[in-house]
CSV table of C-alpha atoms in Angstrom, one decimal:
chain,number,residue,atom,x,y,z
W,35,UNK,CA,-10.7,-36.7,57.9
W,36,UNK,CA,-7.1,-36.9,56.9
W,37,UNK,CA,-5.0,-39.6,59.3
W,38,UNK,CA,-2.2,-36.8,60.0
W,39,UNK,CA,0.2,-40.5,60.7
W,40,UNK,CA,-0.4,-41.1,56.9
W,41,UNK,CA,1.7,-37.6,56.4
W,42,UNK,CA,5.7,-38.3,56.1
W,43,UNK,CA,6.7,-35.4,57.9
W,44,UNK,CA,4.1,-35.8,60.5
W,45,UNK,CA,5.2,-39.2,61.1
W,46,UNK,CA,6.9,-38.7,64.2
W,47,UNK,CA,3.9,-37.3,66.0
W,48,UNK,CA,2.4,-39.9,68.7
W,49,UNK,CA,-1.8,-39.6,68.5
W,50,UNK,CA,-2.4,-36.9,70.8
W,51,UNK,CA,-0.2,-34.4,69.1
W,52,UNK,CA,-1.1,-35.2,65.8
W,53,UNK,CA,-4.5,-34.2,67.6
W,54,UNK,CA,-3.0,-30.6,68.8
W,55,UNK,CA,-1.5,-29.9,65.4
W,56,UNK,CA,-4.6,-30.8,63.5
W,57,UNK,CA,-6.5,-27.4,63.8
W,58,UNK,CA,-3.6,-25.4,61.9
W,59,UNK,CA,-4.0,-27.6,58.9
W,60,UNK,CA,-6.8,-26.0,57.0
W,61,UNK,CA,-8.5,-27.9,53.8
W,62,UNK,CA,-8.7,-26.3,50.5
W,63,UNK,CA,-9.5,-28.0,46.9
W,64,UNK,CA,-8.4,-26.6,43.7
W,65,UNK,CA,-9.9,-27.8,40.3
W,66,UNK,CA,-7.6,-29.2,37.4
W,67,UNK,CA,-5.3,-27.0,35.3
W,68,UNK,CA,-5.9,-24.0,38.5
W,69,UNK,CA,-2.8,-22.1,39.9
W,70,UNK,CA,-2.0,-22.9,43.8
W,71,UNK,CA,0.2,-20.2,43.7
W,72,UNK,CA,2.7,-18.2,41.6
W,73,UNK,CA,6.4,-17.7,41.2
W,74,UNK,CA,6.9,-14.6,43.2
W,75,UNK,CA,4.0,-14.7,45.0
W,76,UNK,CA,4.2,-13.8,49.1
W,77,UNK,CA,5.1,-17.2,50.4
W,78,UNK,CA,2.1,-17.2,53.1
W,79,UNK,CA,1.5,-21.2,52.9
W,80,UNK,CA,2.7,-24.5,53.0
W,81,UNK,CA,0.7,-26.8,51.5
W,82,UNK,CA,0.4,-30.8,51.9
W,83,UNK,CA,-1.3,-32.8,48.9
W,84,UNK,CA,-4.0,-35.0,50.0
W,85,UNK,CA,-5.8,-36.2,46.7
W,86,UNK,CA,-4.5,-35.6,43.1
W,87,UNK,CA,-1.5,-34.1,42.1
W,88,UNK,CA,0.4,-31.0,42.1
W,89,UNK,CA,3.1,-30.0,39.9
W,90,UNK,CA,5.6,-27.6,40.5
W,91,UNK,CA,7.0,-25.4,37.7
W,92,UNK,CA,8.8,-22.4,36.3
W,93,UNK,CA,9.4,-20.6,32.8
W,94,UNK,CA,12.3,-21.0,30.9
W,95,UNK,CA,14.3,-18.2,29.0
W,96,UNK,CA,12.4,-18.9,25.6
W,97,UNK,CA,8.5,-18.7,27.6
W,98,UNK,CA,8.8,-23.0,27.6
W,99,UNK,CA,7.1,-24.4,31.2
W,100,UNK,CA,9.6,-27.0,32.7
W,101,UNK,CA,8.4,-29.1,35.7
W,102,UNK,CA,10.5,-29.1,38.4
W,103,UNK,CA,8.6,-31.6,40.4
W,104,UNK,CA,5.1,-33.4,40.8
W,105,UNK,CA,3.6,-33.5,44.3
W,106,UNK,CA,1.8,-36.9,45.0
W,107,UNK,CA,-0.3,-37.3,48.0
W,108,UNK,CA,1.0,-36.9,51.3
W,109,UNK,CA,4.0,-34.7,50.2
W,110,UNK,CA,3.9,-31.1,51.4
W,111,UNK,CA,4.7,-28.1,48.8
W,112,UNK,CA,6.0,-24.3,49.4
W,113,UNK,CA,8.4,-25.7,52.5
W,114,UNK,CA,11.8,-23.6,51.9
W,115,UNK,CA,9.7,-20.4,51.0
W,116,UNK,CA,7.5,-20.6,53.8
W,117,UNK,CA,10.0,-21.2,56.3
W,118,UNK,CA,13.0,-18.6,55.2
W,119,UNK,CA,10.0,-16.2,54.0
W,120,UNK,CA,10.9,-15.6,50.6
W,121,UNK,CA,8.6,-15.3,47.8
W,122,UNK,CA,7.7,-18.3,46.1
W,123,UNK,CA,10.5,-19.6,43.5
W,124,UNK,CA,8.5,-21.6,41.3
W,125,UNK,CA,4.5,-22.6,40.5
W,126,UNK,CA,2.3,-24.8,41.3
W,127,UNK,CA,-0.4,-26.1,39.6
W,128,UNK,CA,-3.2,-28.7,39.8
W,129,UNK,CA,-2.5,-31.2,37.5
W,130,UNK,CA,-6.0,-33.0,38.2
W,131,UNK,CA,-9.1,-31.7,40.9
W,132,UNK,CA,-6.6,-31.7,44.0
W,133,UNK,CA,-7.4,-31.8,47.4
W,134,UNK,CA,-4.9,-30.3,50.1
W,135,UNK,CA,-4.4,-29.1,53.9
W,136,UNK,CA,-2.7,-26.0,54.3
W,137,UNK,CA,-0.8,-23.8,57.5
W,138,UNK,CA,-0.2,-21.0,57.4
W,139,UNK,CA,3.6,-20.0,57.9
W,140,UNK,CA,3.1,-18.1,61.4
W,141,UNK,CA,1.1,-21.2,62.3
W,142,UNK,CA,3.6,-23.4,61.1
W,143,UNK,CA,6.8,-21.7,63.1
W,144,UNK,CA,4.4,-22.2,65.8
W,145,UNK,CA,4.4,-25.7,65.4
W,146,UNK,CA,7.9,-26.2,64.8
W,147,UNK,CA,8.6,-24.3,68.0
W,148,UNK,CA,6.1,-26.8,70.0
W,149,UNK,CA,7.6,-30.0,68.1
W,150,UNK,CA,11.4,-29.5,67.1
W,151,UNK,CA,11.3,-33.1,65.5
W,152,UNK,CA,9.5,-31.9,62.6
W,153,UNK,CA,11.5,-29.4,61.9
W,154,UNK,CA,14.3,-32.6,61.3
W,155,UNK,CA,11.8,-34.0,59.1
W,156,UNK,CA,11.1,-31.2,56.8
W,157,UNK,CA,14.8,-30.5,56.2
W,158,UNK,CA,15.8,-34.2,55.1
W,159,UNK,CA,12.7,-34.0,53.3
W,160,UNK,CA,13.3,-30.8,51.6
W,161,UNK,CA,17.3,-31.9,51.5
W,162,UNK,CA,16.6,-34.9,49.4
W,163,UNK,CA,13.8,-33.0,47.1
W,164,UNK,CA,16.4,-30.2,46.2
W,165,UNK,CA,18.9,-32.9,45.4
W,166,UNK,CA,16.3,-34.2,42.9
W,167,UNK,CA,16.1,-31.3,41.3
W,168,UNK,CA,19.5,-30.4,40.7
W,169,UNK,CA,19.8,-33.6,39.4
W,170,UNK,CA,17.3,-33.0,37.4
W,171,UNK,CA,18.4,-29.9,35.5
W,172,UNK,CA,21.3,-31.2,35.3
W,173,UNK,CA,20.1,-34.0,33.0
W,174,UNK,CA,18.4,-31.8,31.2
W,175,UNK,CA,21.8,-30.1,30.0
W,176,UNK,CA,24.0,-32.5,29.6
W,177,UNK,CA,21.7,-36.0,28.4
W,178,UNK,CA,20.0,-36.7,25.7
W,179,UNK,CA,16.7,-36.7,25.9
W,180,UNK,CA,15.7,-40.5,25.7
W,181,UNK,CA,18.2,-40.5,28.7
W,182,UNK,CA,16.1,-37.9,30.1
W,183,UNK,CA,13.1,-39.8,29.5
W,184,UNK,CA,14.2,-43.1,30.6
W,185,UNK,CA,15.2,-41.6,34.0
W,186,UNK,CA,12.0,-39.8,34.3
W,187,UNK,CA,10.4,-43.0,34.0
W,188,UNK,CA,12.1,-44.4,36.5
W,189,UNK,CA,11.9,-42.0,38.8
W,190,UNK,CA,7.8,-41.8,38.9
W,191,UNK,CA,7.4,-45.7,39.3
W,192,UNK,CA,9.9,-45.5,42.0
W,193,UNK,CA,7.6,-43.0,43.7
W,194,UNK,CA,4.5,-44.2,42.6
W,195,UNK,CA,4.7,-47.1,41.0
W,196,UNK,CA,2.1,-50.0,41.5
W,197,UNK,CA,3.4,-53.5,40.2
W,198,UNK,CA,0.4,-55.5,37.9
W,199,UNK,CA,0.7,-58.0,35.6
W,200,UNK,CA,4.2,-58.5,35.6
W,201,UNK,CA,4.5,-54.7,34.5
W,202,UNK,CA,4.8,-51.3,37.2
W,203,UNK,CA,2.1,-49.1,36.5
W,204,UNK,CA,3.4,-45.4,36.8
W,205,UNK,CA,0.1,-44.6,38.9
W,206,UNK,CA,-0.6,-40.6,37.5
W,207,UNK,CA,-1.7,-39.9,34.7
W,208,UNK,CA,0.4,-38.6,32.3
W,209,UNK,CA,0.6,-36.8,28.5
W,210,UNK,CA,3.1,-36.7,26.6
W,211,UNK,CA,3.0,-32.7,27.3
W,212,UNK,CA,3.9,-33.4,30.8
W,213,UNK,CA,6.7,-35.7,30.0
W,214,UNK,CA,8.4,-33.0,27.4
W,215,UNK,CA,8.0,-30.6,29.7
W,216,UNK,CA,9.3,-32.5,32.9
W,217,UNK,CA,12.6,-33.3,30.7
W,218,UNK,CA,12.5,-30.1,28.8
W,219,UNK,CA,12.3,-30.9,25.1
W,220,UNK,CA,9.2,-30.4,22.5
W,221,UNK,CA,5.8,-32.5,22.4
W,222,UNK,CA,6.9,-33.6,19.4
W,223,UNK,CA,10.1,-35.7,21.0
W,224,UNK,CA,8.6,-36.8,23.8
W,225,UNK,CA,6.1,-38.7,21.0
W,226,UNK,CA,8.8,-40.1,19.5
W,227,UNK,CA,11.2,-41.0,21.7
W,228,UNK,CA,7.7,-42.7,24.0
W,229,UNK,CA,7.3,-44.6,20.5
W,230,UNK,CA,10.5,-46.0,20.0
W,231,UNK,CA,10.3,-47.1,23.8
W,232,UNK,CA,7.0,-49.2,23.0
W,233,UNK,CA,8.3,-50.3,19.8
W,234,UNK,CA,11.6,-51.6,22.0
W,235,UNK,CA,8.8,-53.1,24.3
W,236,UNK,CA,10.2,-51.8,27.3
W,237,UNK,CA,6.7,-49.8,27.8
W,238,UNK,CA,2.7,-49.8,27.4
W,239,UNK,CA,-0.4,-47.6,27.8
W,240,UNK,CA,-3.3,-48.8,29.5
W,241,UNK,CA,-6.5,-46.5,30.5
W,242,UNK,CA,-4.0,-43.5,30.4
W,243,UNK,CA,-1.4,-45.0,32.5
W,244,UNK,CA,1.7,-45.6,31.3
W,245,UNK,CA,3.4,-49.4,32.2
W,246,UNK,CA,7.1,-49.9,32.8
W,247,UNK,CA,7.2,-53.6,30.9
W,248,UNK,CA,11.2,-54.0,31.2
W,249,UNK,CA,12.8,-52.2,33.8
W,250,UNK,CA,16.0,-53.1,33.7
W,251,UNK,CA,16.1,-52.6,29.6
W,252,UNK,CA,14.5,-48.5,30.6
W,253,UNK,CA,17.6,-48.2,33.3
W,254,UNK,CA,19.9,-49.2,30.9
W,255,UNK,CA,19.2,-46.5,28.6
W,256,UNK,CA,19.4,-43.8,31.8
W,257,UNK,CA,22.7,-42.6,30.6
């Protein structure tokens, strides 16, 4: 059973309510590479990860998949759809076997009516995610892409980074498919450019992780 204080967004909730909102959140599991949803799909859920990862994704003009965003544990998915009741914008996609809880969006108003605080939550959370991803696509016009790869980098051990051995261990793992399409450029690039970056020994592979060896050198190449 999923501690619901272990949730950002739920948080704020003392024991007993995290107890009343508990039977909304329904559990579902999806298996690696399988689609949570679709863009355009009816925007009937919002989903919170609870084991593996989640990525979130659309098409470009020429048929390329970007990704907008990876969902780590304990960050909900689906949020701005499900509450202004659009379709979907974007994808999501299992990146490994995921586990998540789920509400549904009549259950959710119902919550938010019950516990106005969360709605507070959600929008800062959803504030600060949509400001990420501006940011994002805007790098991806205007940088080149080993700034693009640098910040990506940095960005990912910030969220999930694990410091070992005198190194931060970006904990996901991640090919170098991901990371092209993350910064939108070609497999191809993203070999390269993660080449030079060894070579410069700013990073390392170990077991299919990647590790951030120099920090400051991979900020300084941000852009």
């Amino acid at each position: 059973m999923v501690d619901l204080k272990k949730i950002p967004v739920f948080g704020a909730l003392n024991a007993s309510d995290a107890e009343e909102v508990r039977p909304y959140l329904l559990p579902s599991r999806f298996r690696k590479k399988e689609a949570i949803f679709s863009e355009g799909d009816p925007s009937d859920w919002l989903y919170i990860v609870t084991k593996g990862k989640v990525k979130i994704t659309k098409l470009s003009q020429g048929g390329r998949e970007i990704i907008l965003e990876i969902i780590s544990p304990f960050d909900f998915f689906g949020g701005v759809a499900v509450m202004r009741g659009f379709p979907y914008p974007a994808n999501a996609i299992a990146m490994e076997d995921s586990e998540v809880l789920k509400i549904s969006r009549s259950n959710l108003m119902r919550v938010l009516d019950r516990f106005p605080n969360l709605m507070y939550c959600m929008a800062m959370n959803i504030g600060d995610r949509i400001k990420g991803s501006h940011e994002m696509l805007k790098n991806i016009a205007v940088e080149k892409v080993e700034s693009r790869i640098a910040s990506l980098l940095i960005k990912l051990a910030d969220k999930t980074g694990i410091k070992t051995d005198g190194a931060i261990a970006i904990d996901m793992k991640l090919t170098k498919q991901d990371i092209a399409e993350m910064v939108g450029t070609t497999v191809e690039t993203s070999i390269r450019t993660m080449s030079k970056f060894k070579k410069m020994g700013i990073v390392a592979e170990k077991a299919g992780r990647i590790l951030i060896k120099n920090p400051d050198k991979l900020k300084s190449l941000c852009g």
